[in-house]
């Protein structure tokens, strides 16, 4: 399959058919028992199947390709505020950005997904499932990646969103 700039690609299949496992390969997120035995995944001429280390993936994950997973409850760290979790992504990909500017950007991202900025200091357990999913969307969008992979991103969203 091919995906070109500006296109949307939907992968449809029955529950358990491997859609999530398939898209996790684009991010190097296969479980320990998963492996790729053939083929290639080309992104701007780079074969992502050859990325072996976290350092290799750091250049891709979040910055170039981001993912919104289906279950935000397992994706957010319960002991770190949502603002800090967004800031972590910002500062990981922009080492020169100050903590203050990263916090401002994190607050802007929360507002973008319909969460008041003053909630940046709250922990994931203080949010509804839909709000947690919107935090995950903010995290995926914050680095302005070229590709966003969404694995049933609307499952936990509030009906008003």
PDB file of C-alpha atoms in Angstrom:
ATOM      1  CA  UNK A   1       0.000   0.000   0.000  1.00  0.00           C
ATOM      2  CA  UNK A   2       1.045   3.601  -0.449  1.00  0.00           C
ATOM      3  CA  UNK A   3       0.119   6.746   1.408  1.00  0.00           C
ATOM      4  CA  UNK A   4       0.851  10.138  -0.122  1.00  0.00           C
ATOM      5  CA  UNK A   5       0.819  13.604   1.452  1.00  0.00           C
ATOM      6  CA  UNK A   6      -2.739  14.825   2.012  1.00  0.00           C
ATOM      7  CA  UNK A   7      -4.272  11.366   1.712  1.00  0.00           C
ATOM      8  CA  UNK A   8      -6.232   9.419   4.277  1.00  0.00           C
ATOM      9  CA  UNK A   9      -5.898   5.652   4.376  1.00  0.00           C
ATOM     10  CA  UNK A  10      -8.325   3.449   6.296  1.00  0.00           C
ATOM     11  CA  UNK A  11      -7.505  -0.122   7.213  1.00  0.00           C
ATOM     12  CA  UNK A  12     -10.674  -2.076   7.852  1.00  0.00           C
ATOM     13  CA  UNK A  13     -11.043  -5.603   9.149  1.00  0.00           C
ATOM     14  CA  UNK A  14     -12.705  -7.822  11.663  1.00  0.00           C
ATOM     15  CA  UNK A  15     -11.837  -7.682  15.336  1.00  0.00           C
ATOM     16  CA  UNK A  16      -8.662  -9.692  15.887  1.00  0.00           C
ATOM     17  CA  UNK A  17      -7.590  -9.559  12.231  1.00  0.00           C
ATOM     18  CA  UNK A  18      -4.303  -7.798  13.030  1.00  0.00           C
ATOM     19  CA  UNK A  19      -5.034  -4.158  12.168  1.00  0.00           C
ATOM     20  CA  UNK A  20      -3.473  -2.826  15.383  1.00  0.00           C
ATOM     21  CA  UNK A  21      -0.446  -5.099  15.122  1.00  0.00           C
ATOM     22  CA  UNK A  22       0.004  -4.027  11.510  1.00  0.00           C
ATOM     23  CA  UNK A  23       0.048  -0.307  12.282  1.00  0.00           C
ATOM     24  CA  UNK A  24       2.257  -0.736  15.347  1.00  0.00           C
ATOM     25  CA  UNK A  25       5.023  -1.903  12.991  1.00  0.00           C
ATOM     26  CA  UNK A  26       5.199   1.629  11.541  1.00  0.00           C
ATOM     27  CA  UNK A  27       6.174   2.929  14.963  1.00  0.00           C
ATOM     28  CA  UNK A  28       8.425   0.102  16.118  1.00  0.00           C
ATOM     29  CA  UNK A  29       5.882  -0.795  18.788  1.00  0.00           C
ATOM     30  CA  UNK A  30       5.531  -4.510  18.207  1.00  0.00           C
ATOM     31  CA  UNK A  31       5.343  -6.578  21.370  1.00  0.00           C
ATOM     32  CA  UNK A  32       8.428  -8.595  22.315  1.00  0.00           C
ATOM     33  CA  UNK A  33       7.089 -11.687  20.568  1.00  0.00           C
ATOM     34  CA  UNK A  34       6.453  -9.770  17.321  1.00  0.00           C
ATOM     35  CA  UNK A  35       8.938  -9.577  14.482  1.00  0.00           C
ATOM     36  CA  UNK A  36       9.152  -8.677  10.805  1.00  0.00           C
ATOM     37  CA  UNK A  37      10.507 -11.428   8.558  1.00  0.00           C
ATOM     38  CA  UNK A  38      10.181  -9.846   5.137  1.00  0.00           C
ATOM     39  CA  UNK A  39       9.139  -6.828   3.156  1.00  0.00           C
ATOM     40  CA  UNK A  40       9.817  -3.198   3.866  1.00  0.00           C
ATOM     41  CA  UNK A  41       8.136  -0.087   5.201  1.00  0.00           C
ATOM     42  CA  UNK A  42       9.499   2.886   3.317  1.00  0.00           C
ATOM     43  CA  UNK A  43       9.142   6.364   4.740  1.00  0.00           C
ATOM     44  CA  UNK A  44      10.931   9.124   2.819  1.00  0.00           C
ATOM     45  CA  UNK A  45      13.297   6.510   1.414  1.00  0.00           C
ATOM     46  CA  UNK A  46      14.166   5.016   4.811  1.00  0.00           C
ATOM     47  CA  UNK A  47      13.222   1.399   5.492  1.00  0.00           C
ATOM     48  CA  UNK A  48      11.636   1.466   8.949  1.00  0.00           C
ATOM     49  CA  UNK A  49      12.069  -2.293   9.301  1.00  0.00           C
ATOM     50  CA  UNK A  50      15.789  -1.588   9.691  1.00  0.00           C
ATOM     51  CA  UNK A  51      15.318   0.626  12.763  1.00  0.00           C
ATOM     52  CA  UNK A  52      16.652  -1.456  15.623  1.00  0.00           C
ATOM     53  CA  UNK A  53      17.274   0.853  18.573  1.00  0.00           C
ATOM     54  CA  UNK A  54      15.308   3.440  20.516  1.00  0.00           C
ATOM     55  CA  UNK A  55      17.762   6.018  19.153  1.00  0.00           C
ATOM     56  CA  UNK A  56      16.777   5.051  15.590  1.00  0.00           C
ATOM     57  CA  UNK A  57      13.078   5.296  16.458  1.00  0.00           C
ATOM     58  CA  UNK A  58      13.466   8.604  18.299  1.00  0.00           C
ATOM     59  CA  UNK A  59      14.071  10.305  14.952  1.00  0.00           C
ATOM     60  CA  UNK A  60      10.761   8.933  13.646  1.00  0.00           C
ATOM     61  CA  UNK A  61       8.382   8.379  16.569  1.00  0.00           C
ATOM     62  CA  UNK A  62       6.368  11.462  17.461  1.00  0.00           C
ATOM     63  CA  UNK A  63       8.303  13.790  15.188  1.00  0.00           C
ATOM     64  CA  UNK A  64       7.533  12.181  11.815  1.00  0.00           C
ATOM     65  CA  UNK A  65       4.921   9.550  12.637  1.00  0.00           C
ATOM     66  CA  UNK A  66       2.623   9.727  15.650  1.00  0.00           C
ATOM     67  CA  UNK A  67      -0.026   7.352  16.891  1.00  0.00           C
ATOM     68  CA  UNK A  68      -3.231   7.698  18.867  1.00  0.00           C
ATOM     69  CA  UNK A  69      -3.867   4.352  20.499  1.00  0.00           C
ATOM     70  CA  UNK A  70      -7.333   2.965  21.158  1.00  0.00           C
ATOM     71  CA  UNK A  71      -7.075   2.871  24.949  1.00  0.00           C
ATOM     72  CA  UNK A  72      -5.801   6.100  26.543  1.00  0.00           C
ATOM     73  CA  UNK A  73      -5.997   4.559  30.001  1.00  0.00           C
ATOM     74  CA  UNK A  74      -2.986   2.358  29.253  1.00  0.00           C
ATOM     75  CA  UNK A  75      -1.068   5.083  27.413  1.00  0.00           C
ATOM     76  CA  UNK A  76      -0.950   7.859  30.022  1.00  0.00           C
ATOM     77  CA  UNK A  77       1.334   7.690  33.051  1.00  0.00           C
ATOM     78  CA  UNK A  78      -0.887   7.920  36.154  1.00  0.00           C
ATOM     79  CA  UNK A  79       1.729   9.682  38.319  1.00  0.00           C
ATOM     80  CA  UNK A  80       2.638  12.473  35.872  1.00  0.00           C
ATOM     81  CA  UNK A  81       0.336  15.400  35.077  1.00  0.00           C
ATOM     82  CA  UNK A  82      -1.123  15.551  31.593  1.00  0.00           C
ATOM     83  CA  UNK A  83       0.650  18.849  30.973  1.00  0.00           C
ATOM     84  CA  UNK A  84       4.009  17.290  31.830  1.00  0.00           C
ATOM     85  CA  UNK A  85       3.291  14.355  29.537  1.00  0.00           C
ATOM     86  CA  UNK A  86       2.626  16.699  26.619  1.00  0.00           C
ATOM     87  CA  UNK A  87       5.692  18.772  27.563  1.00  0.00           C
ATOM     88  CA  UNK A  88       7.833  15.626  27.548  1.00  0.00           C
ATOM     89  CA  UNK A  89       7.065  15.077  23.863  1.00  0.00           C
ATOM     90  CA  UNK A  90       7.685  18.730  23.039  1.00  0.00           C
ATOM     91  CA  UNK A  91      11.057  18.861  24.776  1.00  0.00           C
ATOM     92  CA  UNK A  92      12.113  15.469  23.439  1.00  0.00           C
ATOM     93  CA  UNK A  93      11.863  16.768  19.879  1.00  0.00           C
ATOM     94  CA  UNK A  94      12.864  20.389  20.519  1.00  0.00           C
ATOM     95  CA  UNK A  95      15.777  20.376  22.960  1.00  0.00           C
ATOM     96  CA  UNK A  96      16.161  24.160  22.718  1.00  0.00           C
ATOM     97  CA  UNK A  97      12.643  24.954  23.908  1.00  0.00           C
ATOM     98  CA  UNK A  98      12.494  26.210  27.479  1.00  0.00           C
ATOM     99  CA  UNK A  99      10.325  24.469  30.043  1.00  0.00           C
ATOM    100  CA  UNK A 100       8.144  27.592  30.254  1.00  0.00           C
ATOM    101  CA  UNK A 101       7.587  27.692  26.479  1.00  0.00           C
ATOM    102  CA  UNK A 102       6.901  23.945  26.435  1.00  0.00           C
ATOM    103  CA  UNK A 103       4.299  24.418  29.163  1.00  0.00           C
ATOM    104  CA  UNK A 104       2.650  27.213  27.167  1.00  0.00           C
ATOM    105  CA  UNK A 105       2.593  24.981  24.088  1.00  0.00           C
ATOM    106  CA  UNK A 106       1.155  22.079  26.118  1.00  0.00           C
ATOM    107  CA  UNK A 107      -1.640  24.367  27.360  1.00  0.00           C
ATOM    108  CA  UNK A 108      -2.329  25.485  23.780  1.00  0.00           C
ATOM    109  CA  UNK A 109      -2.614  21.855  22.703  1.00  0.00           C
ATOM    110  CA  UNK A 110      -5.059  21.095  25.503  1.00  0.00           C
ATOM    111  CA  UNK A 111      -7.203  24.047  24.407  1.00  0.00           C
ATOM    112  CA  UNK A 112      -7.005  22.806  20.813  1.00  0.00           C
ATOM    113  CA  UNK A 113      -8.602  19.503  21.815  1.00  0.00           C
ATOM    114  CA  UNK A 114     -11.287  21.151  23.956  1.00  0.00           C
ATOM    115  CA  UNK A 115      -9.724  20.925  27.423  1.00  0.00           C
ATOM    116  CA  UNK A 116      -9.218  24.069  29.480  1.00  0.00           C
ATOM    117  CA  UNK A 117      -5.525  24.934  29.868  1.00  0.00           C
ATOM    118  CA  UNK A 118      -5.823  25.149  33.640  1.00  0.00           C
ATOM    119  CA  UNK A 119      -6.244  21.351  33.658  1.00  0.00           C
ATOM    120  CA  UNK A 120      -2.596  20.872  32.589  1.00  0.00           C
ATOM    121  CA  UNK A 121      -1.648  20.306  36.244  1.00  0.00           C
ATOM    122  CA  UNK A 122      -4.177  17.515  36.688  1.00  0.00           C
ATOM    123  CA  UNK A 123      -3.424  13.794  36.638  1.00  0.00           C
ATOM    124  CA  UNK A 124      -5.007  11.319  34.220  1.00  0.00           C
ATOM    125  CA  UNK A 125      -7.320   9.856  36.885  1.00  0.00           C
ATOM    126  CA  UNK A 126      -8.938  13.290  37.169  1.00  0.00           C
ATOM    127  CA  UNK A 127     -10.153  13.100  33.559  1.00  0.00           C
ATOM    128  CA  UNK A 128     -13.007  11.216  31.926  1.00  0.00           C
ATOM    129  CA  UNK A 129     -12.169   8.558  29.341  1.00  0.00           C
ATOM    130  CA  UNK A 130     -13.005  10.985  26.537  1.00  0.00           C
ATOM    131  CA  UNK A 131     -10.774  13.684  28.004  1.00  0.00           C
ATOM    132  CA  UNK A 132      -7.902  11.196  28.324  1.00  0.00           C
ATOM    133  CA  UNK A 133      -8.347  10.328  24.660  1.00  0.00           C
ATOM    134  CA  UNK A 134      -8.220  14.027  23.767  1.00  0.00           C
ATOM    135  CA  UNK A 135      -4.966  14.330  25.751  1.00  0.00           C
ATOM    136  CA  UNK A 136      -3.582  11.478  23.647  1.00  0.00           C
ATOM    137  CA  UNK A 137      -4.667  13.304  20.490  1.00  0.00           C
ATOM    138  CA  UNK A 138      -2.909  16.452  21.756  1.00  0.00           C
ATOM    139  CA  UNK A 139       0.264  14.431  22.375  1.00  0.00           C
ATOM    140  CA  UNK A 140       0.106  12.987  18.859  1.00  0.00           C
ATOM    141  CA  UNK A 141      -0.427  16.404  17.251  1.00  0.00           C
ATOM    142  CA  UNK A 142       2.057  18.477  19.285  1.00  0.00           C
ATOM    143  CA  UNK A 143       5.118  17.757  17.125  1.00  0.00           C
ATOM    144  CA  UNK A 144       3.192  18.277  13.890  1.00  0.00           C
ATOM    145  CA  UNK A 145       4.047  14.849  12.429  1.00  0.00           C
ATOM    146  CA  UNK A 146       3.684  14.073   8.740  1.00  0.00           C
ATOM    147  CA  UNK A 147       1.726  10.890   9.446  1.00  0.00           C
ATOM    148  CA  UNK A 148      -0.766  10.274  12.231  1.00  0.00           C
ATOM    149  CA  UNK A 149      -1.890   6.710  12.828  1.00  0.00           C
ATOM    150  CA  UNK A 150      -5.188   6.427  14.675  1.00  0.00           C
ATOM    151  CA  UNK A 151      -6.212   3.086  16.138  1.00  0.00           C
ATOM    152  CA  UNK A 152      -9.917   3.612  16.821  1.00  0.00           C
ATOM    153  CA  UNK A 153      -9.270   7.066  18.316  1.00  0.00           C
ATOM    154  CA  UNK A 154     -12.926   7.923  18.804  1.00  0.00           C
ATOM    155  CA  UNK A 155     -13.823   4.853  20.890  1.00  0.00           C
ATOM    156  CA  UNK A 156     -13.483   6.678  24.233  1.00  0.00           C
ATOM    157  CA  UNK A 157     -14.468  10.182  23.114  1.00  0.00           C
ATOM    158  CA  UNK A 158     -17.423  11.974  24.628  1.00  0.00           C
ATOM    159  CA  UNK A 159     -20.456  12.158  22.350  1.00  0.00           C
ATOM    160  CA  UNK A 160     -20.297  15.965  22.324  1.00  0.00           C
ATOM    161  CA  UNK A 161     -16.807  15.908  20.768  1.00  0.00           C
TER     162      UNK A 161
END
